[in-house]
Tab-separated table of C-alpha atoms and ligand atoms in Angstrom:
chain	number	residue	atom	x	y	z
A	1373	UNK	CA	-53.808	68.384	9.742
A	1374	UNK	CA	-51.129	65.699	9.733
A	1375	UNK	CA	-48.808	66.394	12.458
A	1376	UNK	CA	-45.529	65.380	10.709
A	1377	UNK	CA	-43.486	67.313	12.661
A	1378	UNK	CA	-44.667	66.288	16.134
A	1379	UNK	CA	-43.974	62.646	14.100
A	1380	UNK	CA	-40.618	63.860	13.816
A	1381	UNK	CA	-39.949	64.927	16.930
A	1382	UNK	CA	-41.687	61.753	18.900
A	1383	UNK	CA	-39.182	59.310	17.257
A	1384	UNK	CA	-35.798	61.082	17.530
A	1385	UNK	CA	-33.467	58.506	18.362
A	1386	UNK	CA	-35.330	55.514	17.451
A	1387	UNK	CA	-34.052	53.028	14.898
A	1388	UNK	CA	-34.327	54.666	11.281
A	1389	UNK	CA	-36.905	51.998	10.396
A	1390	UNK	CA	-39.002	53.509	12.744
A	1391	UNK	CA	-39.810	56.227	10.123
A	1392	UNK	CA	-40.665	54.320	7.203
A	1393	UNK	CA	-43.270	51.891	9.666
A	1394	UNK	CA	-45.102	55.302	10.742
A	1395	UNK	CA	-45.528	56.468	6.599
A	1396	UNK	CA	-46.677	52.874	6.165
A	1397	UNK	CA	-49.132	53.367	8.864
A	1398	UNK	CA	-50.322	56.904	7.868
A	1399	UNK	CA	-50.042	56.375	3.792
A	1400	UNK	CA	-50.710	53.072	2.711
A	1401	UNK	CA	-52.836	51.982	5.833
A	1402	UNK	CA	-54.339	54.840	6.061
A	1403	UNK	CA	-54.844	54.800	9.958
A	1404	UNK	CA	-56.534	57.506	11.201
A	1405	UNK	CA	-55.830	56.420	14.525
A	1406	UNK	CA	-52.656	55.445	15.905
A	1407	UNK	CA	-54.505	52.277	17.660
A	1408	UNK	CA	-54.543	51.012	14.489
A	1409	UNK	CA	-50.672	51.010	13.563
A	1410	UNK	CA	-50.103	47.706	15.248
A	1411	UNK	CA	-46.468	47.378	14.281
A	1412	UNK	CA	-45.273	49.787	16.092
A	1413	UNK	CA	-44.370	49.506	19.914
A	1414	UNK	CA	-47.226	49.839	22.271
A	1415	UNK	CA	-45.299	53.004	24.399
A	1416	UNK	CA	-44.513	54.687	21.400
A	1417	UNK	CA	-48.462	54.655	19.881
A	1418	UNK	CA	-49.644	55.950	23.555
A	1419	UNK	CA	-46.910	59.021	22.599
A	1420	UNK	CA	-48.087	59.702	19.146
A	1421	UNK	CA	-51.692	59.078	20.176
A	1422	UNK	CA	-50.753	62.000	22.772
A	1423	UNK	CA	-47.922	64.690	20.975
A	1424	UNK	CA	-49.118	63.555	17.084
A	1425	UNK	CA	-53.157	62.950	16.747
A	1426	UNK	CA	-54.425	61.790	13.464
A	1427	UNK	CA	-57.952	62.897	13.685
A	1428	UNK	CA	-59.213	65.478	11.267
A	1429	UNK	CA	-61.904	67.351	12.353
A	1430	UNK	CA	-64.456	66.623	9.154
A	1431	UNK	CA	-68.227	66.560	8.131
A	1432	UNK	CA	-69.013	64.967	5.140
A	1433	UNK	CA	-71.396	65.770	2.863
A	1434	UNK	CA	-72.857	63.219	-0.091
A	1435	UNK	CA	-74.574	63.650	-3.439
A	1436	UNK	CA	-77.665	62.454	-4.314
A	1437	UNK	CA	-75.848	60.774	-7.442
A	1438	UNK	CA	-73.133	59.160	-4.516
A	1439	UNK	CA	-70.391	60.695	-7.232
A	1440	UNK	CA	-69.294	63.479	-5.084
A	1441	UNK	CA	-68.617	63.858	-1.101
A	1442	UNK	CA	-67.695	67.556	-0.272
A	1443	UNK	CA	-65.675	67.628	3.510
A	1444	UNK	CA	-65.992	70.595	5.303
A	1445	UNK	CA	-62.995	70.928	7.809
A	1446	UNK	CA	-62.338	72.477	11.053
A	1447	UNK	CA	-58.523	73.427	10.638
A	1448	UNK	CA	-56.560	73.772	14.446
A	1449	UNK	CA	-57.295	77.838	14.305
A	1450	UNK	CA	-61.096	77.760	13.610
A	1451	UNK	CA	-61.184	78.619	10.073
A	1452	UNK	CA	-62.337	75.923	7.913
A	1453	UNK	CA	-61.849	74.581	4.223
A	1454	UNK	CA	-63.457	72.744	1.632
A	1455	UNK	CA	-62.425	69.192	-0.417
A	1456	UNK	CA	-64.359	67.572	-2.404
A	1457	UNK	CA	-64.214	63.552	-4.024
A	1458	UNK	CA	-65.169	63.618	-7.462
A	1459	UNK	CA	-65.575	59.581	-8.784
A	1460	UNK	CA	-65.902	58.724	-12.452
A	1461	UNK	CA	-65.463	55.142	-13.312
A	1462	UNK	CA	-61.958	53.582	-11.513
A	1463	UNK	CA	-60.943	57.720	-11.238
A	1464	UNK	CA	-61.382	59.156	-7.356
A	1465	UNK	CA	-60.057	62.638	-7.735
A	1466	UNK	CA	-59.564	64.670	-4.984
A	1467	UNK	CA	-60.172	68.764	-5.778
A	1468	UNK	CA	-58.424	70.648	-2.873
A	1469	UNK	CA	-58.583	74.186	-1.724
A	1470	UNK	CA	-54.637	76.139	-1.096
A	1471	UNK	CA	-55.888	79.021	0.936
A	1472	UNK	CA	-58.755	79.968	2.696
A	1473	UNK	CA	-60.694	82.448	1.214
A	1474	UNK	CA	-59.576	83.749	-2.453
A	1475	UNK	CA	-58.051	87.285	-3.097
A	1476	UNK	CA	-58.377	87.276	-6.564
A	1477	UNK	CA	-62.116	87.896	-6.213
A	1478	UNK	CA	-63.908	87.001	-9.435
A	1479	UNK	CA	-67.101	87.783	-9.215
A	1480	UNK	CA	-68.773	84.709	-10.432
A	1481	UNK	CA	-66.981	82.638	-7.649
A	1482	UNK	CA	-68.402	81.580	-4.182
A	1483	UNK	CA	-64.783	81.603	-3.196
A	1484	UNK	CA	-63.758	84.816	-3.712
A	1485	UNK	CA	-67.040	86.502	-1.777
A	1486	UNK	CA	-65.523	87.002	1.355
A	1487	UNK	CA	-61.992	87.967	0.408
A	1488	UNK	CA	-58.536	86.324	1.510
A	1489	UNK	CA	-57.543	85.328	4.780
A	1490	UNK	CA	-54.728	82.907	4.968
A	1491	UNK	CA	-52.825	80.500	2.856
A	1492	UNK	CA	-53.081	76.952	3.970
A	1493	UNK	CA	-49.904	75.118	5.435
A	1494	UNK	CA	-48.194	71.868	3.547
A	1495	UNK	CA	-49.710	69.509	6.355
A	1496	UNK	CA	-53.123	71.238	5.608
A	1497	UNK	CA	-52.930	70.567	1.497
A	1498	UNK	CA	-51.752	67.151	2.150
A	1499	UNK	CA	-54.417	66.269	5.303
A	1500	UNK	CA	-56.750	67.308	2.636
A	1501	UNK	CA	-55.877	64.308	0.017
A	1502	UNK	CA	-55.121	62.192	3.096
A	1503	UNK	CA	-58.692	62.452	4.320
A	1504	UNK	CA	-59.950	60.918	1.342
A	1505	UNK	CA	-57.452	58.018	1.371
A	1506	UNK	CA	-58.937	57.265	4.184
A	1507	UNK	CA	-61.990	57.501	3.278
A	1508	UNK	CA	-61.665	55.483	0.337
A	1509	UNK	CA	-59.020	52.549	1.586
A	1510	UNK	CA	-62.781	51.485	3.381
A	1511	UNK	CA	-64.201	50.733	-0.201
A	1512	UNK	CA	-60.152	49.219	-1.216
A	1513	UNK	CA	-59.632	52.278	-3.481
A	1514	UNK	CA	-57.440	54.903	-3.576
A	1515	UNK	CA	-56.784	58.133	-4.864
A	1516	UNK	CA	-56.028	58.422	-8.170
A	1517	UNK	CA	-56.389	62.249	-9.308
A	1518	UNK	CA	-55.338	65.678	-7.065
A	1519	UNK	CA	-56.315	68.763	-8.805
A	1520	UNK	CA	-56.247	72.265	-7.446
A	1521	UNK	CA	-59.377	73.617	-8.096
A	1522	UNK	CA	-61.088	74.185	-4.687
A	1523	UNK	CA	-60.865	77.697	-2.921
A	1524	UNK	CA	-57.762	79.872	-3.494
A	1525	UNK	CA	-55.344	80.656	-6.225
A	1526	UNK	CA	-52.754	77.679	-6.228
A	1527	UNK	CA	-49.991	79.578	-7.511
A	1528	UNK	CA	-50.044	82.703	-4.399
A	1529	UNK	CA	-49.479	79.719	-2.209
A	1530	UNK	CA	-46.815	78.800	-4.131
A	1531	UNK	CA	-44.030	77.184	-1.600
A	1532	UNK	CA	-46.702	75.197	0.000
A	1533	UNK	CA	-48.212	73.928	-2.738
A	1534	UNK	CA	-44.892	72.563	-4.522
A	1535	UNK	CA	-43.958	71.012	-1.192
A	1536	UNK	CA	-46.991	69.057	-0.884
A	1537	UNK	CA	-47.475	67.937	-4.775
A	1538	UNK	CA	-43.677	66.922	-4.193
A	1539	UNK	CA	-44.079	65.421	-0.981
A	1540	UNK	CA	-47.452	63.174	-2.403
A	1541	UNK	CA	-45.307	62.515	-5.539
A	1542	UNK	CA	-42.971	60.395	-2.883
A	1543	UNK	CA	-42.766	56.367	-3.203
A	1544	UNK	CA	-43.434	56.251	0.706
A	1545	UNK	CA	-46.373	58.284	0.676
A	1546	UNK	CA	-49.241	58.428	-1.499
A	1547	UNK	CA	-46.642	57.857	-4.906
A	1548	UNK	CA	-48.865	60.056	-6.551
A	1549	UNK	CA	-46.935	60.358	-9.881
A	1550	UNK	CA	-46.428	63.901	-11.357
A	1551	UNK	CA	-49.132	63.771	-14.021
A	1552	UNK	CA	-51.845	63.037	-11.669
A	1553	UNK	CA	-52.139	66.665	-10.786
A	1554	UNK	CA	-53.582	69.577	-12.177
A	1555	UNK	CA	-53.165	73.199	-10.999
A	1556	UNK	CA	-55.553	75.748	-12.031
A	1557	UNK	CA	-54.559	79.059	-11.973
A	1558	UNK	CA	-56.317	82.327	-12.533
A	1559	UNK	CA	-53.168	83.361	-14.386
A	1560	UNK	CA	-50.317	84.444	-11.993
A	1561	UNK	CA	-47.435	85.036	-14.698
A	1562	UNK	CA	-44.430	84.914	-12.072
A	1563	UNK	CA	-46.193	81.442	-10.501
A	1564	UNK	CA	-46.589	79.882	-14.451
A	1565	UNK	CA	-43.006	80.808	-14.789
A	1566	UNK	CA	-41.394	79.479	-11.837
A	1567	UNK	CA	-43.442	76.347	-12.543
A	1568	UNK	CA	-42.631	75.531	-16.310
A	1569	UNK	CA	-39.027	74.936	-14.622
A	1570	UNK	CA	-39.551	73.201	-11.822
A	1571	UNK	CA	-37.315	69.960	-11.621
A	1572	UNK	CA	-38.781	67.009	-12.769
A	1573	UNK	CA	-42.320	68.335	-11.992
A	1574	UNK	CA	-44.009	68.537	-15.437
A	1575	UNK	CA	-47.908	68.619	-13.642
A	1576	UNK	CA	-51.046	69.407	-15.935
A	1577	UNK	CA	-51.685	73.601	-15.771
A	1578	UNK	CA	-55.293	74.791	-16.621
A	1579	UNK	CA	-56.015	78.454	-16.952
A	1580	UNK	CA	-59.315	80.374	-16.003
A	1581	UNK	CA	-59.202	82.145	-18.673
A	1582	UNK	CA	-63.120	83.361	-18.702
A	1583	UNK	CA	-62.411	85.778	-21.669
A	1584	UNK	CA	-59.367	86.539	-24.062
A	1585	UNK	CA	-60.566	90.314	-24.479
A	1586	UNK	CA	-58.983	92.330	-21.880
A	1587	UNK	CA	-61.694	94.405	-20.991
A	1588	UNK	CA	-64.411	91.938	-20.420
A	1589	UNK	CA	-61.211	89.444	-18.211
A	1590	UNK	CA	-60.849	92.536	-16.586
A	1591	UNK	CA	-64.601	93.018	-15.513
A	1592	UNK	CA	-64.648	89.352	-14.915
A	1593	UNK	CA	-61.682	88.673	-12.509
A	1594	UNK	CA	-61.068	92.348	-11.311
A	1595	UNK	CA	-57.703	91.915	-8.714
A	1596	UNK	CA	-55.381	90.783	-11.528
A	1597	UNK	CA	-55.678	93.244	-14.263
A	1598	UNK	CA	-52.192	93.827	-15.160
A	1599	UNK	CA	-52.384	90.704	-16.495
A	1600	UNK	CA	-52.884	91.321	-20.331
A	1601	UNK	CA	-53.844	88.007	-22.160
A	1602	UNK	CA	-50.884	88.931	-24.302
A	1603	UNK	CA	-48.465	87.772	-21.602
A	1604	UNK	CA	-50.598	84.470	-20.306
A	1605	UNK	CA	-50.367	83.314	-23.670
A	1606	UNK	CA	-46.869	83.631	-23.975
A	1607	UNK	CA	-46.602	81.749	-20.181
A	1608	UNK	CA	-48.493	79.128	-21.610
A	1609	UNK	CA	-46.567	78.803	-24.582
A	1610	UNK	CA	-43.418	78.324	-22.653
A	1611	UNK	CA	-45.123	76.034	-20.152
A	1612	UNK	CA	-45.964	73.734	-22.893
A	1613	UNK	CA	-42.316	73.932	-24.203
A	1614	UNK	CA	-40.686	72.689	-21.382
A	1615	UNK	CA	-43.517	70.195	-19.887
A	1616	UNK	CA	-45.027	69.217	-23.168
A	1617	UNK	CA	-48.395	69.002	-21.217
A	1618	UNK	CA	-51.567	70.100	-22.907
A	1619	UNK	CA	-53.129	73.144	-21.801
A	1620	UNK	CA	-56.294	73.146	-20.466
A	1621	UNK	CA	-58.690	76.829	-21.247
A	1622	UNK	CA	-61.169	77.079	-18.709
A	1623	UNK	CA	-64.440	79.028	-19.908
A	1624	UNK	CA	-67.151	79.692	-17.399
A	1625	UNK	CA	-70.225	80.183	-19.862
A	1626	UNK	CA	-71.925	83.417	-19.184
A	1627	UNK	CA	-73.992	86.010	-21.339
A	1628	UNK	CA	-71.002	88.401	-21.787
A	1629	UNK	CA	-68.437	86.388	-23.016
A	1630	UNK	CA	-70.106	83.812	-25.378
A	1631	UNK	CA	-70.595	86.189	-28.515
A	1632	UNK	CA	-69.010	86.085	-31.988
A	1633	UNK	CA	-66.188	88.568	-31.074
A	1634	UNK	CA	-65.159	86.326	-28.055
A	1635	UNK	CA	-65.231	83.165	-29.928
A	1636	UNK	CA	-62.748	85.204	-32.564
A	1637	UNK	CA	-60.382	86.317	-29.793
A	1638	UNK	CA	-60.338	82.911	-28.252
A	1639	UNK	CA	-59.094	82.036	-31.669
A	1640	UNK	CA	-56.018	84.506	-31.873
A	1641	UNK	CA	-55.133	83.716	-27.776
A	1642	UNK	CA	-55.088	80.328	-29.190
A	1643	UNK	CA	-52.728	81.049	-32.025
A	1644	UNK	CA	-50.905	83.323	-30.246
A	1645	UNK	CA	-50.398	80.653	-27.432
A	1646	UNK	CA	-49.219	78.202	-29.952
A	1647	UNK	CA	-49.463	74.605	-27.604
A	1648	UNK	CA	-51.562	71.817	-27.561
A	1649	UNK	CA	-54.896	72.835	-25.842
A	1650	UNK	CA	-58.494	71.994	-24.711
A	1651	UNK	CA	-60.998	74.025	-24.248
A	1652	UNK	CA	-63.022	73.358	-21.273
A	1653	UNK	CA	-66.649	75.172	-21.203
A	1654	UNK	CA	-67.522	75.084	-17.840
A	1655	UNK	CA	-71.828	76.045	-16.832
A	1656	UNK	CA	-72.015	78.337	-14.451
A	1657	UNK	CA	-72.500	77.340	-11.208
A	1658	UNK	CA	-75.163	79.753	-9.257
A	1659	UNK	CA	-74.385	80.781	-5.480
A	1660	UNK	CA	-75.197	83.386	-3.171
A	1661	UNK	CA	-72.685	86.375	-4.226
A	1662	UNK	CA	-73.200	86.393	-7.910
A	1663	UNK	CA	-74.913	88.367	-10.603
A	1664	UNK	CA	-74.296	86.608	-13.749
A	1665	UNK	CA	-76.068	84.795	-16.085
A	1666	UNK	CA	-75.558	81.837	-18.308
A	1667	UNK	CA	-76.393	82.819	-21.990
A	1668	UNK	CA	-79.551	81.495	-23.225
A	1669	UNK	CA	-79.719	77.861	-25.146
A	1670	UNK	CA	-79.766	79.300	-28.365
A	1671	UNK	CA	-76.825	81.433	-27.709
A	1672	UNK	CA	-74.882	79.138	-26.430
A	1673	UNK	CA	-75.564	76.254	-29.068
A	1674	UNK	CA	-74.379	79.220	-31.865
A	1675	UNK	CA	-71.138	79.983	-29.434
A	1676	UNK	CA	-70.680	76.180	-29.700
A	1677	UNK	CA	-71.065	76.160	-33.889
A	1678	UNK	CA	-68.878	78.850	-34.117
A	1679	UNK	CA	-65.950	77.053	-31.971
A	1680	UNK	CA	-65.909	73.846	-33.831
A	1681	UNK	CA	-66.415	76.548	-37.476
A	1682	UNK	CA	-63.244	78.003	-36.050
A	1683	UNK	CA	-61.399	75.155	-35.384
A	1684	UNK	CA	-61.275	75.357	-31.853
A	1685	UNK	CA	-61.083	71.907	-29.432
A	1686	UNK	CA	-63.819	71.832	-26.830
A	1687	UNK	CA	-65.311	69.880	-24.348
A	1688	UNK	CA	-68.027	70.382	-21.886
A	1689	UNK	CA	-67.478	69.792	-18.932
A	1690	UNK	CA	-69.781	67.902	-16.454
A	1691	UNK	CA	-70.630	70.069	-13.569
A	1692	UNK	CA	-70.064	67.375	-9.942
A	1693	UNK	CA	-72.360	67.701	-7.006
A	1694	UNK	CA	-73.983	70.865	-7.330
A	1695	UNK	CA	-76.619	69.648	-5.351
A	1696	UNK	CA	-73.988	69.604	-2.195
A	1697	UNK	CA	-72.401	73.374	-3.136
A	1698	UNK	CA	-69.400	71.024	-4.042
A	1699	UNK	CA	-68.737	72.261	-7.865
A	1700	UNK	CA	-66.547	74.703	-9.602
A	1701	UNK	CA	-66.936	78.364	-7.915
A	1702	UNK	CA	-69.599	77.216	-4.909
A	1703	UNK	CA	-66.780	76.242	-2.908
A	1704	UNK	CA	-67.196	78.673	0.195
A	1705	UNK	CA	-65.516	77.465	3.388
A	1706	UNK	CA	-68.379	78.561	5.730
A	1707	UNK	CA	-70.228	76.369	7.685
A	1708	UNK	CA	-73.453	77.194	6.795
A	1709	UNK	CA	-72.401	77.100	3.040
A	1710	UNK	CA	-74.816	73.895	2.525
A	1711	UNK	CA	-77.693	73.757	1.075
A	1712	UNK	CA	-81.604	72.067	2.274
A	1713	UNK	CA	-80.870	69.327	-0.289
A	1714	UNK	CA	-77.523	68.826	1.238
A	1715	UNK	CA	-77.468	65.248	3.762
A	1716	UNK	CA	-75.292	64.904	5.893
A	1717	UNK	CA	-73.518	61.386	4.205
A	1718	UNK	CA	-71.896	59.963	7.720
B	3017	LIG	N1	-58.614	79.547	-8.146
B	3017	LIG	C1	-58.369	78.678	-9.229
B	3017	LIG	C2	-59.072	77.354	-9.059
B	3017	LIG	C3	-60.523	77.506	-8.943
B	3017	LIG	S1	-61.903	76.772	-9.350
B	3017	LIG	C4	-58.803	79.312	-10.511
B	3017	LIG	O1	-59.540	80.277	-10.485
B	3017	LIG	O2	-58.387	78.832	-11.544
B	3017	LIG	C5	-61.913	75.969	-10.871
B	3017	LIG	C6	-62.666	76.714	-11.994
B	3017	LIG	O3	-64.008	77.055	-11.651
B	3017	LIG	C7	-61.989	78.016	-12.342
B	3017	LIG	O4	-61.837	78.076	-13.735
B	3017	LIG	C8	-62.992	79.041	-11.880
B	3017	LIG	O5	-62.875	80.234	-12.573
B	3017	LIG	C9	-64.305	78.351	-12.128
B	3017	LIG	N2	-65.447	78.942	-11.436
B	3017	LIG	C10	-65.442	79.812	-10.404
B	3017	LIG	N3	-66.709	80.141	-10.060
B	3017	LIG	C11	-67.536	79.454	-10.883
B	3017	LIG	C12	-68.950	79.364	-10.999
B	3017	LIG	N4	-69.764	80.021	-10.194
B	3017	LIG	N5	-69.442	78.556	-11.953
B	3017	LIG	C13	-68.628	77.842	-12.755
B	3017	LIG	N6	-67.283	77.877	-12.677
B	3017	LIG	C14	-66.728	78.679	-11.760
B	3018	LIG	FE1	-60.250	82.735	-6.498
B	3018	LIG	FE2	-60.391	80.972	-8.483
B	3018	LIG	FE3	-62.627	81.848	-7.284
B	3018	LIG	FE4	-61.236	83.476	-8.844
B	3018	LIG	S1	-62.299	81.598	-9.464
B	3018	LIG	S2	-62.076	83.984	-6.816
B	3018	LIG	S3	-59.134	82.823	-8.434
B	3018	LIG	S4	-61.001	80.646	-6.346
């Protein structure tokens, strides 16, 4: 999605300045056409506009609220992903998908419906953020906030995904610095490992955690059940040691998990987990695959009692552009993934 190779290989032997005039051009300008990159020689645009197009192949979908704009892009080998622009305030945060498809196949999620079929590439994360820069530089703002929370699980996608947090993390790109992102994971031990000691790379780490009773995690996000809570607690813990970074819970409301006993285990994963934490209590989000249902008001506003009874910190969170199959777990990738509601925004 950005051709940085091709970049590479159209200005071999030009003067080394050459290099830091293109990232000017593609990361603070923001062209998305090389017509626009007036600084650089006329023979050499006519190249790139040739061997390294900018154009991403987007449709753009808007909100009725005109806080969220879901893109749904055509990647070079057909398959397509999903980013969305969340604004709040002077916040434009960019939620970006790491693979297309999901493997891990929980079965509340939009994403995981039609299994895995490929991680993304570097250029393909990164197009994704850049495609909103651009989008935004039109209204003079920028992006301010990546988090991985689209389709996929960050952390199987894990070379990529380093690559392009450290590449956007760069003064001559997008100087994104390290605590604008947030990974969420659906709890790959070896991937929370290998990140808690990363160099210098001390990003914000939420876990889907859904339930802290094995069975019912089990039932919930059915690829990954090796993965006893036991063990993601102690991951957590020793993420927080070496970043220091809070730890955000992630709790998809449903029926089965918002009962006495699972407001009592969320207690002792807390405890045993021993960092600073929020809890995040996420509504479900309805789409086409799934079966589950939120619990009913009453329920939930005794789940809620019993949370702040127990001590525990929680917050929840609002739900973006549900209207344009843009929030948490309606993410799809398919082309006909949008809704009657849904206009087309440009
Ligand atoms: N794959 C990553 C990032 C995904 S999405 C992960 O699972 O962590 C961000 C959050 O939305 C995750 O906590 C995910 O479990 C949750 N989610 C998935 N489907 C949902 C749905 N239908 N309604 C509400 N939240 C959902
Ligand atoms: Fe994959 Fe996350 Fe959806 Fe689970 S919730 S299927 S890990 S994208």
């Amino acid at each position: 999605m950005i051709p940085l190779e091709q970049i590479d290989a159209a200005i071999k032997g030009q003067p080394s300045y050459r290099k830091a005039q293109i990232y000017r051009a593609l990361f603070t300008n923001t062209c998305s056409s090389w017509r626009e990159a007036t600084d650089l020689p006329a023979d050499l645009r006519a190249q790139l506009t040739q061997s390294a197009p900018l154009a991403i192949d987007s449709r753009f979908f808007e909100s009725e609220d005109e806080r969220s704009i879901k893109a749904l892009t055509r990647l070079a080998d057909g398959n397509y992903t999903e980013t969305v622009l969340m604004r709040a305030g002077s916040r434009n945060t960019v939620c970006v998908s790491t693979q297309v498809g999901c493997a891990m196949g929980c079965v509340f999620c939009a994403s995981g419906q039609n299994g895995f079929t490929r991680n993304l590439t570097f250029e393909e994360i990164v197009g994704q953020v850049l495609l909103f820069a651009r989008k935004l530089k039109a209204e003079d703002r920028v992006v301010t906030n990546v988090v991985f929370m689209g389709i996929g699980e960050p952390l199987l996608n894990y070379d990529n995904l380093i690559a392009a947090i450290r590449f956007m993390n760069r003064k001559d790109t997008l100087d994104l610095g390290v605590r604008r992102f947030s990974i969420s994971t659906s709890g790959i031990s070896r991937g929370i490992k290998k990140l808690a000691v990363e160099d210098s790379l001390a990003v914000n780490l939420a876990i889907s955690l859904h339930s802290a009773i094995n069975e019912k995690r089990a039932k919930l996000m059915p690829v990954d059940q090796r993965t006893r809570t036991g063990l993601l607690a102690a991951n957590l813990k020793e993420y927080f040691a070496k970043t220091k970074r809070k730890i955000m819970i992630e709790y998809v409301l449903l029926e089965m998990n918002t009962g006495r006993e699972d407001a009592l285990a969320l207690r002792d994963f807390i405890n045993e987990m021993g960092a600073a934490y929020v809890v995040n209590l996420i509504p479900l989000n309805e789409n086409d695959g799934s079966n589950h249902k939120s619990p009913d008001r009453r329920d939930l506003y005794d789940f809620k009692e019993l949370l702040t009874e127990l001590k525990i910190n929680h917050v929840q969170r609002h739900s973006f552009g549900t209207d344009i199959a843009a929030a948490c777990g309606q993410l799809a990738g398919r082309t006909d993934a949008s809704p009657a509601r849904t206009r087309n925004a440009r």
